[in-house]
Amino acid sequence: MKPPVLLFVSEYDAPTEWREAIAAADPGIEFRAYPEMGDPGEIDAALVWAPPAQVMAACTNLKMVSILGAGADAAIGATWLPEGVPVCRIVDDGMQRMMVAYVVHAVLAIHRDASRTMKARRERRWDYVHPRDTAERRVGVMGLGNLGGAAAKAIAMLGFPVSGWSRSPKAIPGIACFSGMDSLATFLEGCDVLVVLLPLTPETRGILDAAALAHLPEGAFVVNAGRGALLDEAALEAEIRSGRIAGATLDVFQEEPLPEGHPFWDLEEVMITPHHASVPNPMTAAPQVAANVRRAVAGEPLLNVIDPSRGY
Ligand SMILES: NC(=O)c1ccc[n+]([C@@H]2O[C@H](COP(=O)([O-])OP(=O)(O)OC[C@H]3O[C@@H](n4cnc5c(N)ncnc54)[C@H](OP(=O)(O)O)[C@@H]3O)[C@@H](O)[C@H]2O)c1
């Protein structure tokens, strides 16, 4: 019997690391890295980020696509996704740790006013500001899934009062949990720092519009590491320019890379990071990809499969 064949296609991820990690997870899987794809009809599964449509269309026996990331928005409805092929995402401890580190860093930098300290240091000024206890700043996390749930717990461990918002009701010890659109305004009203870790779906696109941002308390901060299109960038800019929202740490944008003339570049209150909050770690993520290749070939249920009707 021929070994299952996994095609790797990404401009952003290292094929060598993935080749080694897949071989370590399951040496019986044949790994091919695009453009060396051999006979496309032999390919059973694909591990991809933004692949060319014609490459995917050539894989006429494709049984599963695994996205090189946690967000499925780039795949759902994408022109490159062959009809009827299920999409899986990566749910990985390494990726979760990386996102938790990003969020904790962002929240602490806001809480300790790191940009003010660094500015004073550059200007050789001793700029004493009395520090505040973490218990005095409320942090709210939108999205309590694999990444948001872990980030919320890590922030709570630092002593911040933490709330969270999700689609379905949750009970997480130490986190005040809200769910559904009816509770969104109340949730936002209690966020001195709002951390956004929602997936981008038809329901969440543009969810942080001017009306939603207006519910944040005076002097609040926004941290968005979910997707750029969750947030109305012009509305956030207006809130920051007016001084009502104190600042933002943004890893994701409606257009990436952030265009040269974008107003955020002129706002010192906006910390810009280049969509680098978290990526899959090949060594920790490869076992689930390898298991899904086997499952797809055997016609068994897949792990971490996206529900196209929910969009995540
Ligand atoms: N910046 C980066 O480098 C980076 C890296 C990785 C991922 N991401 C982004 O992070 C997102 C979250 O990843 P994840 O692995 O944590 O996803 P996940 O496990 O699927 O969790 C998604 C969370 O969002 C909630 N949610 C979805 N739709 C909602 C709605 N309409 N209203 C309220 N809550 C809603 C879900 O609610 P339920 O719990 O009720 O289902 C769940 O709690 C990804 O989709 C991706 O866009 C960014």
CSV table of C-alpha atoms and ligand atoms in Angstrom, one decimal:
chain,number,residue,atom,x,y,z
A,1,MET,CA,0.0,0.0,0.0
A,2,LYS,CA,1.3,3.5,-0.9
A,3,PRO,CA,2.3,5.7,2.1
A,4,PRO,CA,-0.1,8.7,2.7
A,5,VAL,CA,1.3,11.8,1.0
A,6,LEU,CA,1.2,15.2,2.7
A,7,LEU,CA,1.9,18.3,0.6
A,8,PHE,CA,3.3,21.4,2.3
A,9,VAL,CA,2.7,24.9,0.8
A,10,SER,CA,3.6,28.1,2.6
A,11,GLU,CA,5.8,31.1,1.9
A,12,TYR,CA,6.0,31.9,5.6
A,13,ASP,CA,6.8,28.6,7.3
A,14,ALA,CA,10.0,26.6,7.1
A,15,PRO,CA,9.4,23.3,5.2
A,16,THR,CA,12.6,21.7,6.7
A,17,GLU,CA,11.3,22.1,10.3
A,18,TRP,CA,7.9,20.7,9.3
A,19,ARG,CA,9.5,17.8,7.3
A,20,GLU,CA,11.5,16.8,10.4
A,21,ALA,CA,8.6,17.2,12.8
A,22,ILE,CA,6.2,15.2,10.6
A,23,ALA,CA,8.9,12.4,10.2
A,24,ALA,CA,9.3,12.4,14.0
A,25,ALA,CA,5.6,12.1,14.5
A,26,ASP,CA,4.9,9.5,11.8
A,27,PRO,CA,7.8,8.3,9.7
A,28,GLY,CA,5.3,6.5,7.4
A,29,ILE,CA,3.9,9.7,5.9
A,30,GLU,CA,5.6,11.0,2.7
A,31,PHE,CA,6.2,14.7,3.0
A,32,ARG,CA,6.4,16.8,-0.2
A,33,ALA,CA,7.2,20.5,-0.1
A,34,TYR,CA,5.8,22.6,-2.9
A,35,PRO,CA,7.0,23.2,-5.7
A,36,GLU,CA,8.3,19.6,-5.5
A,37,MET,CA,4.9,18.0,-5.4
A,38,GLY,CA,5.4,15.0,-7.8
A,39,ASP,CA,2.2,13.6,-9.2
A,40,PRO,CA,-0.6,15.8,-7.6
A,41,GLY,CA,-3.1,12.9,-7.9
A,42,GLU,CA,-1.1,11.0,-5.2
A,43,ILE,CA,-1.6,13.8,-2.6
A,44,ASP,CA,-3.9,12.8,0.2
A,45,ALA,CA,-3.6,15.9,2.5
A,46,ALA,CA,-2.2,19.4,2.5
A,47,LEU,CA,-0.6,21.6,5.2
A,48,VAL,CA,-0.9,25.1,3.9
A,49,TRP,CA,-0.9,28.8,4.4
A,50,ALA,CA,-2.3,30.9,1.4
A,51,PRO,CA,-1.6,28.3,-1.3
A,52,PRO,CA,-2.0,29.1,-5.0
A,53,ALA,CA,-5.4,28.0,-6.2
A,54,GLN,CA,-4.1,26.1,-9.2
A,55,VAL,CA,-1.8,24.0,-6.9
A,56,MET,CA,-4.7,22.9,-4.8
A,57,ALA,CA,-7.0,22.3,-7.8
A,58,ALA,CA,-4.4,19.9,-9.2
A,59,CYS,CA,-4.7,17.7,-6.1
A,60,THR,CA,-7.7,15.8,-7.3
A,61,ASN,CA,-7.6,13.2,-4.4
A,62,LEU,CA,-7.3,15.6,-1.6
A,63,LYS,CA,-9.1,14.4,1.6
A,64,MET,CA,-8.1,17.0,4.2
A,65,VAL,CA,-6.5,20.5,4.4
A,66,SER,CA,-4.7,21.6,7.5
A,67,ILE,CA,-4.2,25.3,8.0
A,68,LEU,CA,-0.8,26.4,9.3
A,69,GLY,CA,-2.5,28.4,12.1
A,70,ALA,CA,-5.4,28.6,14.5
A,71,GLY,CA,-7.6,30.9,12.5
A,72,ALA,CA,-9.8,29.4,9.7
A,73,ASP,CA,-10.9,32.7,8.2
A,74,ALA,CA,-8.2,32.5,5.5
A,75,ALA,CA,-9.6,29.1,4.4
A,76,ILE,CA,-13.4,29.3,4.8
A,77,GLY,CA,-14.8,30.3,1.4
A,78,ALA,CA,-11.3,30.8,-0.1
A,79,THR,CA,-11.0,30.3,-3.8
A,80,TRP,CA,-8.1,27.9,-3.3
A,81,LEU,CA,-10.1,25.5,-1.1
A,82,PRO,CA,-11.4,22.6,-3.3
A,83,GLU,CA,-15.1,22.1,-2.7
A,84,GLY,CA,-16.1,19.5,-0.1
A,85,VAL,CA,-12.6,19.1,1.4
A,86,PRO,CA,-12.6,19.5,5.2
A,87,VAL,CA,-10.4,22.1,6.9
A,88,CYS,CA,-8.6,21.5,10.2
A,89,ARG,CA,-6.7,24.1,12.2
A,90,ILE,CA,-3.9,23.8,14.7
A,91,VAL,CA,-4.7,23.7,18.4
A,92,ASP,CA,-1.3,23.4,19.9
A,93,ASP,CA,0.3,23.9,23.3
A,94,GLY,CA,3.3,25.7,21.8
A,95,MET,CA,1.1,28.1,19.9
A,96,GLN,CA,-1.0,28.7,23.1
A,97,ARG,CA,2.2,29.5,25.2
A,98,MET,CA,3.4,31.9,22.6
A,99,MET,CA,0.0,33.8,22.5
A,100,VAL,CA,-0.2,33.8,26.3
A,101,ALA,CA,3.3,35.4,26.4
A,102,TYR,CA,2.2,38.0,23.8
A,103,VAL,CA,-0.9,39.0,25.8
A,104,VAL,CA,0.8,39.0,29.2
A,105,HIS,CA,3.6,41.2,27.7
A,106,ALA,CA,1.1,43.6,26.2
A,107,VAL,CA,-1.1,43.9,29.3
A,108,LEU,CA,1.9,44.4,31.6
A,109,ALA,CA,3.5,46.9,29.2
A,110,ILE,CA,0.2,48.9,29.4
A,111,HIS,CA,-0.2,48.4,33.2
A,112,ARG,CA,3.4,49.5,33.9
A,113,ASP,CA,3.4,52.2,31.2
A,114,ALA,CA,6.5,50.8,29.6
A,115,SER,CA,6.4,53.3,26.7
A,116,ARG,CA,6.6,56.2,29.2
A,117,THR,CA,9.5,54.6,31.0
A,118,MET,CA,11.4,53.9,27.8
A,119,LYS,CA,10.9,57.5,26.6
A,120,ALA,CA,12.2,58.9,29.9
A,121,ARG,CA,15.2,56.6,29.7
A,122,ARG,CA,16.0,57.8,26.2
A,123,GLU,CA,15.7,61.4,27.4
A,124,ARG,CA,17.9,60.6,30.5
A,125,ARG,CA,15.0,61.6,32.8
A,126,TRP,CA,14.2,60.1,36.2
A,127,ASP,CA,10.4,60.0,35.8
A,128,TYR,CA,8.9,58.5,39.0
A,129,VAL,CA,5.2,57.6,38.7
A,130,HIS,CA,3.7,55.7,41.6
A,131,PRO,CA,2.9,52.2,40.4
A,132,ARG,CA,-0.6,50.7,40.6
A,133,ASP,CA,-1.5,47.2,41.9
A,134,THR,CA,-2.7,44.8,39.2
A,135,ALA,CA,-5.9,44.4,41.3
A,136,GLU,CA,-6.9,47.9,40.3
A,137,ARG,CA,-7.1,47.3,36.5
A,138,ARG,CA,-9.8,45.2,35.0
A,139,VAL,CA,-8.9,43.1,32.0
A,140,GLY,CA,-11.6,41.6,29.7
A,141,VAL,CA,-10.8,38.9,27.1
A,142,MET,CA,-13.1,38.5,24.0
A,143,GLY,CA,-12.9,34.9,22.9
A,144,LEU,CA,-12.4,32.2,25.6
A,145,GLY,CA,-11.1,29.4,23.3
A,146,ASN,CA,-7.8,27.7,23.2
A,147,LEU,CA,-5.9,31.0,23.1
A,148,GLY,CA,-8.2,33.4,24.8
A,149,GLY,CA,-9.0,31.0,27.7
A,150,ALA,CA,-5.4,30.4,28.4
A,151,ALA,CA,-4.5,34.1,28.2
A,152,ALA,CA,-7.4,35.0,30.6
A,153,LYS,CA,-6.2,32.5,33.2
A,154,ALA,CA,-2.6,33.7,32.9
A,155,ILE,CA,-3.6,37.4,33.4
A,156,ALA,CA,-5.8,36.4,36.4
A,157,MET,CA,-2.8,34.7,38.0
A,158,LEU,CA,-1.0,38.1,37.9
A,159,GLY,CA,-3.8,39.5,40.1
A,160,PHE,CA,-5.8,41.4,37.5
A,161,PRO,CA,-9.6,41.1,37.9
A,162,VAL,CA,-10.4,39.2,34.7
A,163,SER,CA,-13.7,38.8,32.7
A,164,GLY,CA,-14.3,37.0,29.5
A,165,TRP,CA,-16.8,36.9,26.7
A,166,SER,CA,-17.7,34.0,24.4
A,167,ARG,CA,-20.5,32.7,22.2
A,168,SER,CA,-21.6,29.9,24.5
A,169,PRO,CA,-21.8,30.2,28.3
A,170,LYS,CA,-18.7,29.2,30.2
A,171,ALA,CA,-17.7,28.6,33.9
A,172,ILE,CA,-14.0,29.2,34.4
A,173,PRO,CA,-12.7,29.5,38.0
A,174,GLY,CA,-11.5,33.0,38.7
A,175,ILE,CA,-12.9,34.5,35.5
A,176,ALA,CA,-16.2,36.4,35.3
A,177,CYS,CA,-17.8,34.8,32.2
A,178,PHE,CA,-20.2,36.6,29.8
A,179,SER,CA,-21.7,35.1,26.7
A,180,GLY,CA,-23.7,36.2,23.7
A,181,MET,CA,-24.5,39.6,22.1
A,182,ASP,CA,-27.0,40.6,24.9
A,183,SER,CA,-24.1,40.8,27.4
A,184,LEU,CA,-21.6,42.5,25.1
A,185,ALA,CA,-22.2,46.1,26.3
A,186,THR,CA,-22.1,45.1,30.0
A,187,PHE,CA,-18.9,43.1,29.4
A,188,LEU,CA,-17.2,46.0,27.6
A,189,GLU,CA,-18.2,48.5,30.3
A,190,GLY,CA,-16.0,46.5,32.7
A,191,CYS,CA,-12.8,46.4,30.6
A,192,ASP,CA,-10.0,48.8,31.5
A,193,VAL,CA,-7.9,46.6,29.1
A,194,LEU,CA,-9.8,44.8,26.3
A,195,VAL,CA,-7.9,41.8,24.8
A,196,VAL,CA,-9.4,40.5,21.6
A,197,LEU,CA,-8.9,36.9,20.7
A,198,LEU,CA,-12.0,36.1,18.7
A,199,PRO,CA,-12.0,34.3,15.4
A,200,LEU,CA,-13.0,36.2,12.3
A,201,THR,CA,-16.5,34.9,11.2
A,202,PRO,CA,-19.5,36.5,9.6
A,203,GLU,CA,-20.8,37.2,13.1
A,204,THR,CA,-17.6,38.7,14.5
A,205,ARG,CA,-16.5,40.8,11.5
A,206,GLY,CA,-16.6,44.5,12.6
A,207,ILE,CA,-17.9,43.6,16.0
A,208,LEU,CA,-15.7,46.3,17.6
A,209,ASP,CA,-17.3,49.2,15.8
A,210,ALA,CA,-17.8,52.7,17.1
A,211,ALA,CA,-20.9,51.7,19.1
A,212,ALA,CA,-19.0,48.9,20.8
A,213,LEU,CA,-15.9,50.9,21.5
A,214,ALA,CA,-18.1,53.6,23.1
A,215,HIS,CA,-19.0,51.1,25.9
A,216,LEU,CA,-15.3,50.9,27.0
A,217,PRO,CA,-14.6,53.0,30.1
A,218,GLU,CA,-12.7,56.3,29.7
A,219,GLY,CA,-8.9,55.6,29.6
A,220,ALA,CA,-9.3,52.0,28.4
A,221,PHE,CA,-6.8,50.2,26.2
A,222,VAL,CA,-7.4,47.7,23.4
A,223,VAL,CA,-5.2,44.7,22.6
A,224,ASN,CA,-6.1,43.0,19.3
A,225,ALA,CA,-4.3,39.7,18.5
A,226,GLY,CA,-7.3,38.1,16.8
A,227,ARG,CA,-7.9,39.5,13.3
A,228,GLY,CA,-7.8,43.0,12.0
A,229,ALA,CA,-11.3,42.9,10.5
A,230,LEU,CA,-12.8,42.4,13.9
A,231,LEU,CA,-12.1,46.1,14.6
A,232,ASP,CA,-13.2,49.3,13.0
A,233,GLU,CA,-9.8,51.0,12.7
A,234,ALA,CA,-11.2,54.4,11.9
A,235,ALA,CA,-13.4,54.3,15.0
A,236,LEU,CA,-10.5,53.3,17.2
A,237,GLU,CA,-8.3,56.0,15.7
A,238,ALA,CA,-11.0,58.6,16.5
A,239,GLU,CA,-11.4,57.3,20.1
A,240,ILE,CA,-7.6,57.5,20.6
A,241,ARG,CA,-7.3,61.0,19.1
A,242,SER,CA,-10.1,62.2,21.3
A,243,GLY,CA,-8.3,60.8,24.3
A,244,ARG,CA,-11.2,58.7,25.5
A,245,ILE,CA,-9.4,55.5,24.7
A,246,ALA,CA,-5.8,55.7,26.0
A,247,GLY,CA,-4.0,53.4,23.6
A,248,ALA,CA,-3.8,50.1,21.8
A,249,THR,CA,-1.5,47.2,21.1
A,250,LEU,CA,-2.3,45.8,17.7
A,251,ASP,CA,-0.8,42.7,16.1
A,252,VAL,CA,-3.4,42.3,13.3
A,253,PHE,CA,-4.8,44.8,10.8
A,254,GLN,CA,-7.3,45.1,8.1
A,255,GLU,CA,-4.5,45.3,5.6
A,256,GLU,CA,-1.1,43.6,6.3
A,257,PRO,CA,1.6,44.7,6.2
A,258,LEU,CA,0.1,47.9,7.6
A,259,PRO,CA,0.3,50.4,4.7
A,260,GLU,CA,2.9,53.1,5.0
A,261,GLY,CA,0.4,56.0,5.1
A,262,HIS,CA,-1.9,54.3,7.7
A,263,PRO,CA,-2.9,56.8,10.5
A,264,PHE,CA,-1.8,54.3,13.2
A,265,TRP,CA,1.8,54.9,12.3
A,266,ASP,CA,1.4,58.5,13.5
A,267,LEU,CA,-0.2,57.6,16.8
A,268,GLU,CA,2.4,57.1,19.6
A,269,GLU,CA,-0.4,55.5,21.7
A,270,VAL,CA,-0.7,52.6,19.2
A,271,MET,CA,1.9,49.9,19.7
A,272,ILE,CA,2.2,48.0,16.3
A,273,THR,CA,3.5,44.5,16.1
A,274,PRO,CA,3.8,42.7,12.7
A,275,HIS,CA,1.2,39.8,13.2
A,276,HIS,CA,3.8,37.8,15.1
A,277,ALA,CA,1.9,37.1,18.3
A,278,SER,CA,1.8,33.3,17.8
A,279,VAL,CA,2.7,30.7,15.2
A,280,PRO,CA,2.4,26.9,15.3
A,281,ASN,CA,5.5,25.1,16.7
A,282,PRO,CA,6.2,22.3,14.3
A,283,MET,CA,7.5,19.9,17.0
A,284,THR,CA,4.4,20.3,19.2
A,285,ALA,CA,1.9,20.6,16.3
A,286,ALA,CA,3.1,17.9,14.0
A,287,PRO,CA,1.5,14.9,15.9
A,288,GLN,CA,-2.0,16.3,15.3
A,289,VAL,CA,-1.3,17.0,11.7
A,290,ALA,CA,0.1,13.5,11.2
A,291,ALA,CA,-2.8,11.9,13.0
A,292,ASN,CA,-5.2,13.9,10.8
A,293,VAL,CA,-3.4,12.6,7.6
A,294,ARG,CA,-4.0,9.1,8.8
A,295,ARG,CA,-7.6,9.8,9.8
A,296,ALA,CA,-8.3,11.4,6.5
A,297,VAL,CA,-7.0,8.5,4.5
A,298,ALA,CA,-8.9,6.0,6.7
A,299,GLY,CA,-12.1,8.1,6.5
A,300,GLU,CA,-12.2,8.6,10.3
A,301,PRO,CA,-13.3,11.8,12.1
A,302,LEU,CA,-10.7,14.6,12.0
A,303,LEU,CA,-9.2,16.4,14.9
A,304,ASN,CA,-9.7,20.2,15.3
A,305,VAL,CA,-11.9,20.4,12.3
A,306,ILE,CA,-13.6,23.7,11.3
A,307,ASP,CA,-17.4,23.9,11.3
A,308,PRO,CA,-18.0,25.9,8.1
A,309,SER,CA,-21.5,26.9,9.3
A,310,ARG,CA,-20.0,28.6,12.5
A,311,GLY,CA,-16.9,29.8,10.6
A,312,TYR,CA,-14.5,28.6,13.3
B,1,LIG,N1,-2.1,37.2,16.0
B,1,LIG,C1,-1.7,35.9,15.8
B,1,LIG,O1,-0.5,35.7,15.6
B,1,LIG,C2,-2.7,34.8,15.9
B,1,LIG,C3,-2.2,33.5,16.1
B,1,LIG,C4,-3.1,32.5,16.3
B,1,LIG,C5,-4.5,32.8,16.3
B,1,LIG,N2,-4.9,34.1,16.1
B,1,LIG,C6,-6.4,34.4,16.1
B,1,LIG,O2,-6.9,34.0,17.4
B,1,LIG,C7,-8.2,33.4,17.1
B,1,LIG,C8,-8.7,32.6,18.3
B,1,LIG,O3,-8.0,31.4,18.3
B,1,LIG,P1,-8.4,30.2,19.3
B,1,LIG,O4,-7.5,29.0,18.9
B,1,LIG,O5,-8.5,30.6,20.7
B,1,LIG,O6,-9.9,29.9,18.7
B,1,LIG,P2,-11.0,29.0,19.4
B,1,LIG,O7,-10.4,28.0,20.3
B,1,LIG,O8,-11.9,28.6,18.2
B,1,LIG,O9,-11.9,30.0,20.3
B,1,LIG,C9,-12.7,31.0,19.8
B,1,LIG,C10,-13.4,31.7,20.9
B,1,LIG,O10,-14.2,32.8,20.4
B,1,LIG,C11,-15.5,32.7,20.7
B,1,LIG,N3,-16.4,33.1,19.7
B,1,LIG,C12,-16.5,32.8,18.4
B,1,LIG,N4,-17.5,33.4,17.8
B,1,LIG,C13,-18.1,34.2,18.7
B,1,LIG,C14,-19.2,35.1,18.7
B,1,LIG,N5,-19.9,35.3,17.6
B,1,LIG,N6,-19.5,35.7,19.8
B,1,LIG,C15,-18.8,35.5,21.0
B,1,LIG,N7,-17.7,34.7,21.1
B,1,LIG,C16,-17.4,34.0,19.9
B,1,LIG,C17,-15.7,31.2,20.9
B,1,LIG,O11,-16.9,31.0,21.7
B,1,LIG,P3,-17.3,29.5,22.2
B,1,LIG,O12,-16.3,29.1,23.3
B,1,LIG,O13,-18.6,29.7,22.8
B,1,LIG,O14,-17.2,28.6,21.0
B,1,LIG,C18,-14.4,30.8,21.6
B,1,LIG,O15,-14.4,31.1,23.0
B,1,LIG,C19,-8.0,32.7,15.8
B,1,LIG,O16,-9.3,32.5,15.2
B,1,LIG,C20,-7.1,33.6,15.0
B,1,LIG,O17,-7.9,34.5,14.3
B,1,LIG,C21,-4.0,35.1,15.9
